[in-house]
CSV table of N, CA, C and O in Angstrom, one decimal:
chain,number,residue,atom,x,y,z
A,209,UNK,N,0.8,-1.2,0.0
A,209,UNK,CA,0.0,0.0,0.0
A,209,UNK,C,0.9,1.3,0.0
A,209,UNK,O,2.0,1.2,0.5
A,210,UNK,N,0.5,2.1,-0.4
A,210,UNK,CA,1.1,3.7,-0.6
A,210,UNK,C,0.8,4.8,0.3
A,210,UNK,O,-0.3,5.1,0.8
A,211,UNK,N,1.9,5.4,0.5
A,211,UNK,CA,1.8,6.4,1.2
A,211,UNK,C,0.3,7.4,1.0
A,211,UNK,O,0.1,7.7,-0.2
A,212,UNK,N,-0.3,7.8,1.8
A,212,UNK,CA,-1.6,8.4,1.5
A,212,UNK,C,-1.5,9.7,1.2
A,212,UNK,O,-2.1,10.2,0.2
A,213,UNK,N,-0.1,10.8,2.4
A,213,UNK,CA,0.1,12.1,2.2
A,213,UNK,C,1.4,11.7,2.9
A,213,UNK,O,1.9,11.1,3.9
A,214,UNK,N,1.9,12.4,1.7
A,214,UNK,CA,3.5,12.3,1.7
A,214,UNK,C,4.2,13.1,2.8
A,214,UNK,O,5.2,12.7,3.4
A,215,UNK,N,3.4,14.6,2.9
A,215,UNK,CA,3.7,15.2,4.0
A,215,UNK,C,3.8,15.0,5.4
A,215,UNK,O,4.5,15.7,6.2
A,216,UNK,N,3.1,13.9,5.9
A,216,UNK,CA,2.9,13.3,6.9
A,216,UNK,C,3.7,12.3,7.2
A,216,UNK,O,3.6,11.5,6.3
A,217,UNK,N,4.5,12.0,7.9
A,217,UNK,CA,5.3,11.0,8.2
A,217,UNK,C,4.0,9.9,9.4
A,217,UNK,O,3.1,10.3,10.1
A,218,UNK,N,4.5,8.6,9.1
A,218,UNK,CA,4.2,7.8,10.0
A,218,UNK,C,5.3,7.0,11.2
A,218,UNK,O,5.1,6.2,12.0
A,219,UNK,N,6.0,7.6,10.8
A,219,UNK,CA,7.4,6.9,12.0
A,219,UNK,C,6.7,7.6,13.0
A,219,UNK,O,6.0,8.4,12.6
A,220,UNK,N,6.8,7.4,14.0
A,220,UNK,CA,6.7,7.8,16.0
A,220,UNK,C,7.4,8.9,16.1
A,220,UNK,O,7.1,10.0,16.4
A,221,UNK,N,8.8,8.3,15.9
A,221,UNK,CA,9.4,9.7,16.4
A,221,UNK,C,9.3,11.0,15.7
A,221,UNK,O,9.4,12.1,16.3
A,222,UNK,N,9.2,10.9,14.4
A,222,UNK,CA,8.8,11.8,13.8
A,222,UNK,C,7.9,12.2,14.2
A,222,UNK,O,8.0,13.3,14.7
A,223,UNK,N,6.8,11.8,14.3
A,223,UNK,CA,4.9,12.4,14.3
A,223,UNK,C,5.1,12.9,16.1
A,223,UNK,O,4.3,13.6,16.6
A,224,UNK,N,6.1,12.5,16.6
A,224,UNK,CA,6.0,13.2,18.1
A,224,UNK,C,6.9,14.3,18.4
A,224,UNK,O,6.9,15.2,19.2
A,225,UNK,N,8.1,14.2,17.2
A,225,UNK,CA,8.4,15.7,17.1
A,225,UNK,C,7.6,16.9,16.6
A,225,UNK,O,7.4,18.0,17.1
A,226,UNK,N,7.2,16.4,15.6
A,226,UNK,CA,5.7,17.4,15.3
A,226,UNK,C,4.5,17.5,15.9
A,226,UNK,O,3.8,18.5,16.0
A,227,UNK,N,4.4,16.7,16.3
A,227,UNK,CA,3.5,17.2,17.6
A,227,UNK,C,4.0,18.2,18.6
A,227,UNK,O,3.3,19.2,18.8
A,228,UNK,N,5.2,17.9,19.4
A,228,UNK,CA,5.6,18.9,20.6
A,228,UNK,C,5.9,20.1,20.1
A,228,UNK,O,5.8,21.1,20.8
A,229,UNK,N,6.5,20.1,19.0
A,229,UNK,CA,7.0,21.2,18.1
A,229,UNK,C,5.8,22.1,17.2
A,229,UNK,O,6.2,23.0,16.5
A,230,UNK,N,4.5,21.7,17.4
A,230,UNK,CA,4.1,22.2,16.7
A,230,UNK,C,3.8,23.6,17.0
A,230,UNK,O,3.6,24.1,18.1
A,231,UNK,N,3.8,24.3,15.4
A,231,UNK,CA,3.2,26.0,16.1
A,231,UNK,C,1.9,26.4,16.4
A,231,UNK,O,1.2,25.9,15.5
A,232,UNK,N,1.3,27.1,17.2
A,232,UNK,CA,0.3,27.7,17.7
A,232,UNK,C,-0.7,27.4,16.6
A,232,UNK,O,-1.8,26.8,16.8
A,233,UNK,N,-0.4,27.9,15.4
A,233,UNK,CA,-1.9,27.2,14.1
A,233,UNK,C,-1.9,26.4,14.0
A,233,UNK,O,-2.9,26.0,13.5
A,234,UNK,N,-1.0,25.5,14.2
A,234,UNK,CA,-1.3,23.9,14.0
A,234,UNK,C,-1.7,23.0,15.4
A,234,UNK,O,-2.4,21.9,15.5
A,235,UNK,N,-1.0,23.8,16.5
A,235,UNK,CA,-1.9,23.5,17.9
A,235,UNK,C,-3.8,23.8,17.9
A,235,UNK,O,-4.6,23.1,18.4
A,236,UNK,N,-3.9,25.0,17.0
A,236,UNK,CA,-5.6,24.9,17.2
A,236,UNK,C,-6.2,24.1,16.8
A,236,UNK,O,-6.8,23.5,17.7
A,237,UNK,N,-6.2,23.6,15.3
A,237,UNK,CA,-6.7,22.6,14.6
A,237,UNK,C,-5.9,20.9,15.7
A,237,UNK,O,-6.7,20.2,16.2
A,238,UNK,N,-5.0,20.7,15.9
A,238,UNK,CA,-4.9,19.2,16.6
A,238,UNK,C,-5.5,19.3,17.9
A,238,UNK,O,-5.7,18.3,18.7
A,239,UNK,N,-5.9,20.5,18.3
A,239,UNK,CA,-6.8,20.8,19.3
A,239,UNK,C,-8.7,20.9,19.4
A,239,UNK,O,-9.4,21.5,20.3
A,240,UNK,N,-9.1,20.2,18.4
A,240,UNK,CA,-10.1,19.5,18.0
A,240,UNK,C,-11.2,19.2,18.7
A,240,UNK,O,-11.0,18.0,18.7
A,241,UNK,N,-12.3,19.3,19.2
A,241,UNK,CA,-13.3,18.4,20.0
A,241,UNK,C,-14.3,18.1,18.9
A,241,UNK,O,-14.5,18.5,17.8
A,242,UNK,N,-15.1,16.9,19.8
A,242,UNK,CA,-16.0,16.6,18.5
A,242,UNK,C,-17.4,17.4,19.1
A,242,UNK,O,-17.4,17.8,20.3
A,243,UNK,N,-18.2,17.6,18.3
A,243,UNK,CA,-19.8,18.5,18.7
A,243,UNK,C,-20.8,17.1,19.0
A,243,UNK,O,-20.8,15.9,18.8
A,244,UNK,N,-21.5,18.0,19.6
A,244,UNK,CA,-22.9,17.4,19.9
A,244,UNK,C,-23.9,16.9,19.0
A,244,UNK,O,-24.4,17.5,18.0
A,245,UNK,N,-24.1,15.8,19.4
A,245,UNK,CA,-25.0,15.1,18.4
A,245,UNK,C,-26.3,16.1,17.6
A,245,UNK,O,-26.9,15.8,16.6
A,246,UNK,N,-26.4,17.1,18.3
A,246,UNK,CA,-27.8,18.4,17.7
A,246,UNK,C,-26.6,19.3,16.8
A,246,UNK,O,-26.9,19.5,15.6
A,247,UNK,N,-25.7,19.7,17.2
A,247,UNK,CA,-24.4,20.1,16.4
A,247,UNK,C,-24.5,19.4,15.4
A,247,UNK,O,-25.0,20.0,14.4
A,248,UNK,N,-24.0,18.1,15.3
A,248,UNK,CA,-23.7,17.4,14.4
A,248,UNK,C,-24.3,17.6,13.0
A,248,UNK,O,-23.7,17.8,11.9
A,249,UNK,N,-26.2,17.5,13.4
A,249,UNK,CA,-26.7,16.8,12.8
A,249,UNK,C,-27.1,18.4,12.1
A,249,UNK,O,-27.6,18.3,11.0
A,250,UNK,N,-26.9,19.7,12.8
A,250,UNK,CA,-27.4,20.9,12.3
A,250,UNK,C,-26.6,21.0,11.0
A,250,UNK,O,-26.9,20.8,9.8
A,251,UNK,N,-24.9,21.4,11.7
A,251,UNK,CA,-24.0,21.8,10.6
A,251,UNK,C,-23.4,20.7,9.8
A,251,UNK,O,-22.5,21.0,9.0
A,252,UNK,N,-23.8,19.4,9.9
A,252,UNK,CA,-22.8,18.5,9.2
A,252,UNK,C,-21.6,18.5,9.6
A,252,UNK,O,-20.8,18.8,8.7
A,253,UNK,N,-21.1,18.2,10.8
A,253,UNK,CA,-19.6,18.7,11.3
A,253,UNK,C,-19.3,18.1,12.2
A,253,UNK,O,-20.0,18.2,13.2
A,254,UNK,N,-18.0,17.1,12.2
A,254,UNK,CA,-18.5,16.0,13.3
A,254,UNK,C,-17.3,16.9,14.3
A,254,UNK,O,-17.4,16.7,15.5
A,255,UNK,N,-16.2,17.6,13.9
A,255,UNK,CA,-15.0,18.2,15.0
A,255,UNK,C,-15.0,19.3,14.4
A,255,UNK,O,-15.2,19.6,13.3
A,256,UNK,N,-14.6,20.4,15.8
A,256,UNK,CA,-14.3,22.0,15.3
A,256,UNK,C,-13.0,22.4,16.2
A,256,UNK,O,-13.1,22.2,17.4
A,257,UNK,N,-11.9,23.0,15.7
A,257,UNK,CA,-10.8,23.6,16.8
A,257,UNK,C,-11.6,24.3,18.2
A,257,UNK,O,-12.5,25.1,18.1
A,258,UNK,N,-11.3,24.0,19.2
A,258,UNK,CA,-12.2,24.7,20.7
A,258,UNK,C,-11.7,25.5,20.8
A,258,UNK,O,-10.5,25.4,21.0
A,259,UNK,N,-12.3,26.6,20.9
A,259,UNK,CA,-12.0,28.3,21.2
A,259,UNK,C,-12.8,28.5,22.7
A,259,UNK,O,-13.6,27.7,23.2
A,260,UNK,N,-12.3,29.8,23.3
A,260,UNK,CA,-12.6,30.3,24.5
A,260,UNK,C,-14.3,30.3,24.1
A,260,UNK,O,-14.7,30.2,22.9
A,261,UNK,N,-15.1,30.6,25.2
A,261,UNK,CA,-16.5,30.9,25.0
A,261,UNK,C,-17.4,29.3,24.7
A,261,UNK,O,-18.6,29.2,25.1
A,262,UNK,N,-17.1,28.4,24.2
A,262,UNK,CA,-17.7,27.3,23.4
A,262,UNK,C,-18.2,27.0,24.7
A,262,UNK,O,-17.6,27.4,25.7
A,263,UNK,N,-19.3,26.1,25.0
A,263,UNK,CA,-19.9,25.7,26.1
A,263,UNK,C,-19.7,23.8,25.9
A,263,UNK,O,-19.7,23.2,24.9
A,264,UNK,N,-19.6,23.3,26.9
A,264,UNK,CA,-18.7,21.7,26.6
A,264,UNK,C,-19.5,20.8,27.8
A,264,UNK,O,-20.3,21.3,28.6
A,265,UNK,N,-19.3,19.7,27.7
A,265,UNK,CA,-19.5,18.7,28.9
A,265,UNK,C,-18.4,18.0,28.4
A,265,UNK,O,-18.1,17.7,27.2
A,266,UNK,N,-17.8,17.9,29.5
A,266,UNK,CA,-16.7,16.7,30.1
A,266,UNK,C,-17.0,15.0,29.8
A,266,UNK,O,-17.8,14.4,30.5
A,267,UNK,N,-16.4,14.4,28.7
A,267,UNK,CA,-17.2,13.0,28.5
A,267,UNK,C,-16.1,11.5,29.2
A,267,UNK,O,-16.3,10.3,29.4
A,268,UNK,N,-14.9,12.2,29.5
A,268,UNK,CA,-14.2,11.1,30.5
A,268,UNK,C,-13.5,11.6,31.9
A,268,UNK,O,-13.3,12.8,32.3
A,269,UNK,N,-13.2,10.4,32.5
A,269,UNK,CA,-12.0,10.9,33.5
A,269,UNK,C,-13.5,11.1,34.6
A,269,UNK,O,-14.8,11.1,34.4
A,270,UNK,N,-12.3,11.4,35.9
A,270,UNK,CA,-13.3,11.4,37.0
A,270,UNK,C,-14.0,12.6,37.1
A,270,UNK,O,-14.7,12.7,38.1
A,271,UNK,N,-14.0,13.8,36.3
A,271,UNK,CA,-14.6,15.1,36.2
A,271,UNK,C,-16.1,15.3,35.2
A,271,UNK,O,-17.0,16.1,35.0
A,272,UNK,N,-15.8,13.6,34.6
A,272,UNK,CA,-17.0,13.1,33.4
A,272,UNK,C,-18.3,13.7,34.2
A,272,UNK,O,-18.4,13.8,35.4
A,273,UNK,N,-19.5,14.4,32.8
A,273,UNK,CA,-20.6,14.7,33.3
A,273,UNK,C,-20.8,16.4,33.6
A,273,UNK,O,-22.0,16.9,33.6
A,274,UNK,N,-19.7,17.2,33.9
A,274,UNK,CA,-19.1,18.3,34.5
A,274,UNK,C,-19.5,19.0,33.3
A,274,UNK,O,-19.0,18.7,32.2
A,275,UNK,N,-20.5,20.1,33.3
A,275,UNK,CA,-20.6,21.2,32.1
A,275,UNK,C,-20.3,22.7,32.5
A,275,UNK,O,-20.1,22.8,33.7
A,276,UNK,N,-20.1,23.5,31.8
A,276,UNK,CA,-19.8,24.6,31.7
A,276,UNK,C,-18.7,25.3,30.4
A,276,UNK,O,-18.4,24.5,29.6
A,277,UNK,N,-18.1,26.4,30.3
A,277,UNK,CA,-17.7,27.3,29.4
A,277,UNK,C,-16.2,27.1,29.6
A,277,UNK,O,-15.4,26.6,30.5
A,278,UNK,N,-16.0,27.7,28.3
A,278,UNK,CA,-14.3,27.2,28.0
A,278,UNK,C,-13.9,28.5,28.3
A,278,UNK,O,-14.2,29.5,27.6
A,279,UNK,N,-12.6,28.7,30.1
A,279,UNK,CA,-12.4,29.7,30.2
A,279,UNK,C,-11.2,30.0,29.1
A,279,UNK,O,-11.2,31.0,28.5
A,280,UNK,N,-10.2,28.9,28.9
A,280,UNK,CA,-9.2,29.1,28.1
A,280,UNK,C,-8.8,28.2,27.2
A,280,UNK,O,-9.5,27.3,27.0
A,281,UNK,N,-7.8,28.2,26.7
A,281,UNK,CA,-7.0,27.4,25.6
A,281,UNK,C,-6.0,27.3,25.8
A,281,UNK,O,-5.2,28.0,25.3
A,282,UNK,N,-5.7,26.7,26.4
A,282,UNK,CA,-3.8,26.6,26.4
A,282,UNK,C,-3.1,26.0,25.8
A,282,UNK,O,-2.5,25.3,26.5
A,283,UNK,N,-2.7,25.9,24.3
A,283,UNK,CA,-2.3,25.7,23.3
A,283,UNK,C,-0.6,25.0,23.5
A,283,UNK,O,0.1,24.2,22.9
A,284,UNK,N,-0.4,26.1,24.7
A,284,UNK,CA,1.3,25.3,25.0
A,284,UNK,C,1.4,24.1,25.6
A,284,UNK,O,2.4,23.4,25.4
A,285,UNK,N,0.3,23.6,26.3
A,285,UNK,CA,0.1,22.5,27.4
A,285,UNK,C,-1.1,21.5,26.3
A,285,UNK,O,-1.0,20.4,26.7
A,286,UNK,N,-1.8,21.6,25.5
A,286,UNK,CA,-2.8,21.0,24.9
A,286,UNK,C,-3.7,20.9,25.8
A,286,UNK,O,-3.6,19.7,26.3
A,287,UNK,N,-4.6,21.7,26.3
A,287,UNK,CA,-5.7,21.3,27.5
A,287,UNK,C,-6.4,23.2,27.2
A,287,UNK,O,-6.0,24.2,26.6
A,288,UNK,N,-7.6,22.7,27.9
A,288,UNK,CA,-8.5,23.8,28.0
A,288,UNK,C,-9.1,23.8,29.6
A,288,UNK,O,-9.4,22.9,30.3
A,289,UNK,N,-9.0,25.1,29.7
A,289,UNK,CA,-9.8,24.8,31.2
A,289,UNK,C,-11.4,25.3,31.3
A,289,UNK,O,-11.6,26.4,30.7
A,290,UNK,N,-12.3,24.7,31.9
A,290,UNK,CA,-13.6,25.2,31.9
A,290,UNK,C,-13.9,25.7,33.1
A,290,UNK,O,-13.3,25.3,34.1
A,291,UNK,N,-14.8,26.6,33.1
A,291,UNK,CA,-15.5,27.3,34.4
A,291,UNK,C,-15.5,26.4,35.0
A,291,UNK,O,-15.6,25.2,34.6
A,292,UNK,N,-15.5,26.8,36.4
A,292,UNK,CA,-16.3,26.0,37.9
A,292,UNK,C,-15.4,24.5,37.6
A,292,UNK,O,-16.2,23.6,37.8
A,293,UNK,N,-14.4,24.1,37.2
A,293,UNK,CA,-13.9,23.0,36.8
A,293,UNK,C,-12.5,23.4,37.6
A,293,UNK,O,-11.5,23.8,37.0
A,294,UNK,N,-12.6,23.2,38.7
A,294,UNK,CA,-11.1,23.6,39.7
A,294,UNK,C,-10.6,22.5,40.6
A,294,UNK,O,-11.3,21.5,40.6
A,295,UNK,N,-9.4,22.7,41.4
A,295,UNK,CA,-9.0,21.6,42.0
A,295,UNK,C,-8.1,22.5,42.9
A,295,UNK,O,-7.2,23.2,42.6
A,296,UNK,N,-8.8,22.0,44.7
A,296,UNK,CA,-7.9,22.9,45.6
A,296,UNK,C,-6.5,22.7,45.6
A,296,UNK,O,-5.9,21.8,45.1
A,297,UNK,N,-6.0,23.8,46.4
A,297,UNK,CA,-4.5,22.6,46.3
A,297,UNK,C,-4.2,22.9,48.1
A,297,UNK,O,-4.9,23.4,48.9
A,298,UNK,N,-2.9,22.4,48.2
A,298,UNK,CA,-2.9,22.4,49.8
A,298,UNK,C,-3.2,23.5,50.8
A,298,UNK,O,-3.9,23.5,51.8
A,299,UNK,N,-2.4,24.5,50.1
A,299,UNK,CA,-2.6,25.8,51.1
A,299,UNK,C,-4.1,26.5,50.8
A,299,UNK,O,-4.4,27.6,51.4
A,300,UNK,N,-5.0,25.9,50.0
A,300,UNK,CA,-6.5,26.1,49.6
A,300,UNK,C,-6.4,27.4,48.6
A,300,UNK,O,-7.2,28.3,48.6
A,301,UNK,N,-5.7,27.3,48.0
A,301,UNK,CA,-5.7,28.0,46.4
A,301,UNK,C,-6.6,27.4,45.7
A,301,UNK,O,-6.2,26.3,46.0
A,302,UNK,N,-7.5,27.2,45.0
A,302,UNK,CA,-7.9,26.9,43.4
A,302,UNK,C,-7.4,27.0,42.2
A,302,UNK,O,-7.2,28.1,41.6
A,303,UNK,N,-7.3,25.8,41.8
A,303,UNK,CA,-6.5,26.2,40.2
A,303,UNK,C,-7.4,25.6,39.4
A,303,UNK,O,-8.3,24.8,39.9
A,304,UNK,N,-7.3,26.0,38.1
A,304,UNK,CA,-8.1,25.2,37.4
A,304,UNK,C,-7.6,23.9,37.0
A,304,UNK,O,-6.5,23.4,37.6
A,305,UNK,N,-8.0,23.5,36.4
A,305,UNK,CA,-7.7,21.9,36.0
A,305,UNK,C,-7.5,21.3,34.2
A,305,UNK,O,-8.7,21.2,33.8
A,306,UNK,N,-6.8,21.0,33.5
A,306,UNK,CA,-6.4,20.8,32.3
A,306,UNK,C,-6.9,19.7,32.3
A,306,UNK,O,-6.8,18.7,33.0
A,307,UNK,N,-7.6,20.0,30.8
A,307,UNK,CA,-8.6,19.1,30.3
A,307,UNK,C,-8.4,19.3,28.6
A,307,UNK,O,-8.6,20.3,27.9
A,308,UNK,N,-7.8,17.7,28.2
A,308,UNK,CA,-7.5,17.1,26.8
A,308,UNK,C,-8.8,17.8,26.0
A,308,UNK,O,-9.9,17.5,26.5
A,309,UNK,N,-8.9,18.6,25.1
A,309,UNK,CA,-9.7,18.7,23.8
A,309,UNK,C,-10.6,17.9,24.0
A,309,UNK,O,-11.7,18.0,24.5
A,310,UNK,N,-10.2,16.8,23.3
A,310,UNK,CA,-10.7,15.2,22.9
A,310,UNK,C,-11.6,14.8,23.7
A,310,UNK,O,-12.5,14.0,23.5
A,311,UNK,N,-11.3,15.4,24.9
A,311,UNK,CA,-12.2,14.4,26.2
A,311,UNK,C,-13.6,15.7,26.6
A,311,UNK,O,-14.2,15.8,27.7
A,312,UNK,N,-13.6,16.4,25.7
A,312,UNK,CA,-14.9,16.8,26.2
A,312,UNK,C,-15.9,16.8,24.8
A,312,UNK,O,-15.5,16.2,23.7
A,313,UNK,N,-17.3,17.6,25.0
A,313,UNK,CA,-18.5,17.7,24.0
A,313,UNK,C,-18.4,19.1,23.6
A,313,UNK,O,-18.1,20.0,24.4
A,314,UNK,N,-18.7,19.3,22.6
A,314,UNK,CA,-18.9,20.5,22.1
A,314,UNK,C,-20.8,20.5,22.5
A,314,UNK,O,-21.6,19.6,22.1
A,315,UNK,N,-21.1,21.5,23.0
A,315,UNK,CA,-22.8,21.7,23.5
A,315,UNK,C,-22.9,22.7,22.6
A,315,UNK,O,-23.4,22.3,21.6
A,316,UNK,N,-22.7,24.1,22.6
A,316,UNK,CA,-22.8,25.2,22.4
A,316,UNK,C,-21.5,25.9,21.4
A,316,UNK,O,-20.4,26.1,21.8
A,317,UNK,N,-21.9,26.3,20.3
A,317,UNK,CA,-20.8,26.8,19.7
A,317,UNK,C,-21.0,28.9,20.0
A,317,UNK,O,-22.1,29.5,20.0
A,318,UNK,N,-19.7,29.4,20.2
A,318,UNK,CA,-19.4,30.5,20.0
A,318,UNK,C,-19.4,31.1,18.5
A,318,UNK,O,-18.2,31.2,18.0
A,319,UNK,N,-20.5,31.4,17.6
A,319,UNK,CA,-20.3,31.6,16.0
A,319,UNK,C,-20.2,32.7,16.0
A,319,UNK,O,-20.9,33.5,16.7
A,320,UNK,N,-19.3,32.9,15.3
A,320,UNK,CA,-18.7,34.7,14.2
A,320,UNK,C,-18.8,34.4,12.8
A,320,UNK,O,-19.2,33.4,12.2
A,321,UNK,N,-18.1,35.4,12.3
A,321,UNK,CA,-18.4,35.0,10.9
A,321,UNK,C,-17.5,33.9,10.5
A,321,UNK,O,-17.7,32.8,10.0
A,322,UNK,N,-16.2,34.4,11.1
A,322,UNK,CA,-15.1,33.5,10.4
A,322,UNK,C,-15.5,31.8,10.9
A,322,UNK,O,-15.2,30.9,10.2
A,323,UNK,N,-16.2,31.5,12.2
A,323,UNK,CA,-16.2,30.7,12.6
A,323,UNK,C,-17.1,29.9,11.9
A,323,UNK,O,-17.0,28.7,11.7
A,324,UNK,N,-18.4,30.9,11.3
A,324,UNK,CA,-19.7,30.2,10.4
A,324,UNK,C,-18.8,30.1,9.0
A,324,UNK,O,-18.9,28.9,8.5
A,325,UNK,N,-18.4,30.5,8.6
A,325,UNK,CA,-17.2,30.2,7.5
A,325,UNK,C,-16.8,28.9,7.6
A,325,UNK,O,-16.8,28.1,6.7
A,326,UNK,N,-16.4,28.9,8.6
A,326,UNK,CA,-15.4,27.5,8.6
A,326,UNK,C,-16.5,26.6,8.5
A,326,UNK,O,-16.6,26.0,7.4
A,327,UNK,N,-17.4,26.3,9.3
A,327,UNK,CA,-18.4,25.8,9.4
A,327,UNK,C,-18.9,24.8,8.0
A,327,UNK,O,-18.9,23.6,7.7
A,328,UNK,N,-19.8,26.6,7.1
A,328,UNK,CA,-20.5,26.0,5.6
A,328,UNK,C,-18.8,25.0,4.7
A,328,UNK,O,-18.9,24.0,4.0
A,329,UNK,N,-17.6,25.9,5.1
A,329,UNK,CA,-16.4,25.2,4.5
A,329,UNK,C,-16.6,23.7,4.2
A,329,UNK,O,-16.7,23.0,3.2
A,330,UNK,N,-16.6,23.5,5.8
A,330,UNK,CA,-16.4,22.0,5.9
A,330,UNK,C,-17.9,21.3,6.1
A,330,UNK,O,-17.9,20.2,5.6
A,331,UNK,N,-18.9,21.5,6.7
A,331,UNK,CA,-20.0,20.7,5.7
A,331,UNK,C,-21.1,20.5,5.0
A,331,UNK,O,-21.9,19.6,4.7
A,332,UNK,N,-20.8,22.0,4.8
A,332,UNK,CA,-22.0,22.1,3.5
A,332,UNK,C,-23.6,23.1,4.3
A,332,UNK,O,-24.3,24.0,3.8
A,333,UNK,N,-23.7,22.5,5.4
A,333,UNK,CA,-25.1,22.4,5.9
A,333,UNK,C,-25.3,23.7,6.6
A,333,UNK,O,-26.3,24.0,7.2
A,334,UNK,N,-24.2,24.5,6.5
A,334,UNK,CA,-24.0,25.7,7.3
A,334,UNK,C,-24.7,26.7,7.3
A,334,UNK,O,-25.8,26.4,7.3
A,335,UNK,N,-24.5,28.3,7.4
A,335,UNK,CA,-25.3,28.8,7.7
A,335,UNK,C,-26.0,29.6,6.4
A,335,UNK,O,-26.8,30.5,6.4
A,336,UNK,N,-25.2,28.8,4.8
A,336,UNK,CA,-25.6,29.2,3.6
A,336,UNK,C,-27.6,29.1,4.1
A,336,UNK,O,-28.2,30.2,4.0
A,337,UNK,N,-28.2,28.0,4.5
A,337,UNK,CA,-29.3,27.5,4.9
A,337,UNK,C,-30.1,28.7,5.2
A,337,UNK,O,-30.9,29.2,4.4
A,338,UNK,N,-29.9,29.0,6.1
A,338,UNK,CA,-30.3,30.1,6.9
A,338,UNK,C,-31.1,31.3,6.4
A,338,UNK,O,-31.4,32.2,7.2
């Protein structure tokens, strides 16, 4: 069988130097969540890069079930933190808590234009409709 995209290496070590290495635009997009089955079925769109504002539920890990808003992106660490989604620490600080892309729901999307752009881009069903 043949290489699919030549650009892409499939060795390990390769694909994990580009990963740790990657830059901030290519951290958005591998920073990915998938949408909500009402999502889904609205825009045709099964994943969107997660930006601040997007509203999520937690789908693994002991925090599973946990909803609320995407305070941030942290792009250098790969994790997002959501509101009310904290963890004391000894001296009774709160911090928030870093949470994988992957492991949450997209509920609620944050749309602008560029973002309804991307949207009809990729599946059609977008807000050309409307």
């Amino acid at each position: 069988m043949t290489k699919l995209n030549n650009g892409i290496s499939a060795l390990r070590r390769k694909s994990r130097k580009a990963y740790f290495q990657a830059p901030s635009s290519i951290r958005r997009t591998i920073m990915s969540a998938p949408l909500s089955k009402e999502l889904r079925e609205k825009h045709g769109v099964r994943a969107m890069p997660i930006r601040k504002d997007d509203e999520v539920i937690i789908t693994r890990g002991s925090l599973k079930g946990r909803e609320g808003k995407i305070s941030s992106v942290y792009r250098l660490k790969y994790v997002v933190h959501v509101e009310r989604v904290t963890r004391e620490k000894v001296n009774g600080q709160s911090v928030p808590v870093g949470i994988s892309p992957s492991k949450v729901l997209i509920t609620k999307l944050k749309l602008d234009k560029d973002r309804e752009a991307i949207l009809v881009r990729k599946g059609g069903k977008g807000m050309s409709s409307a």
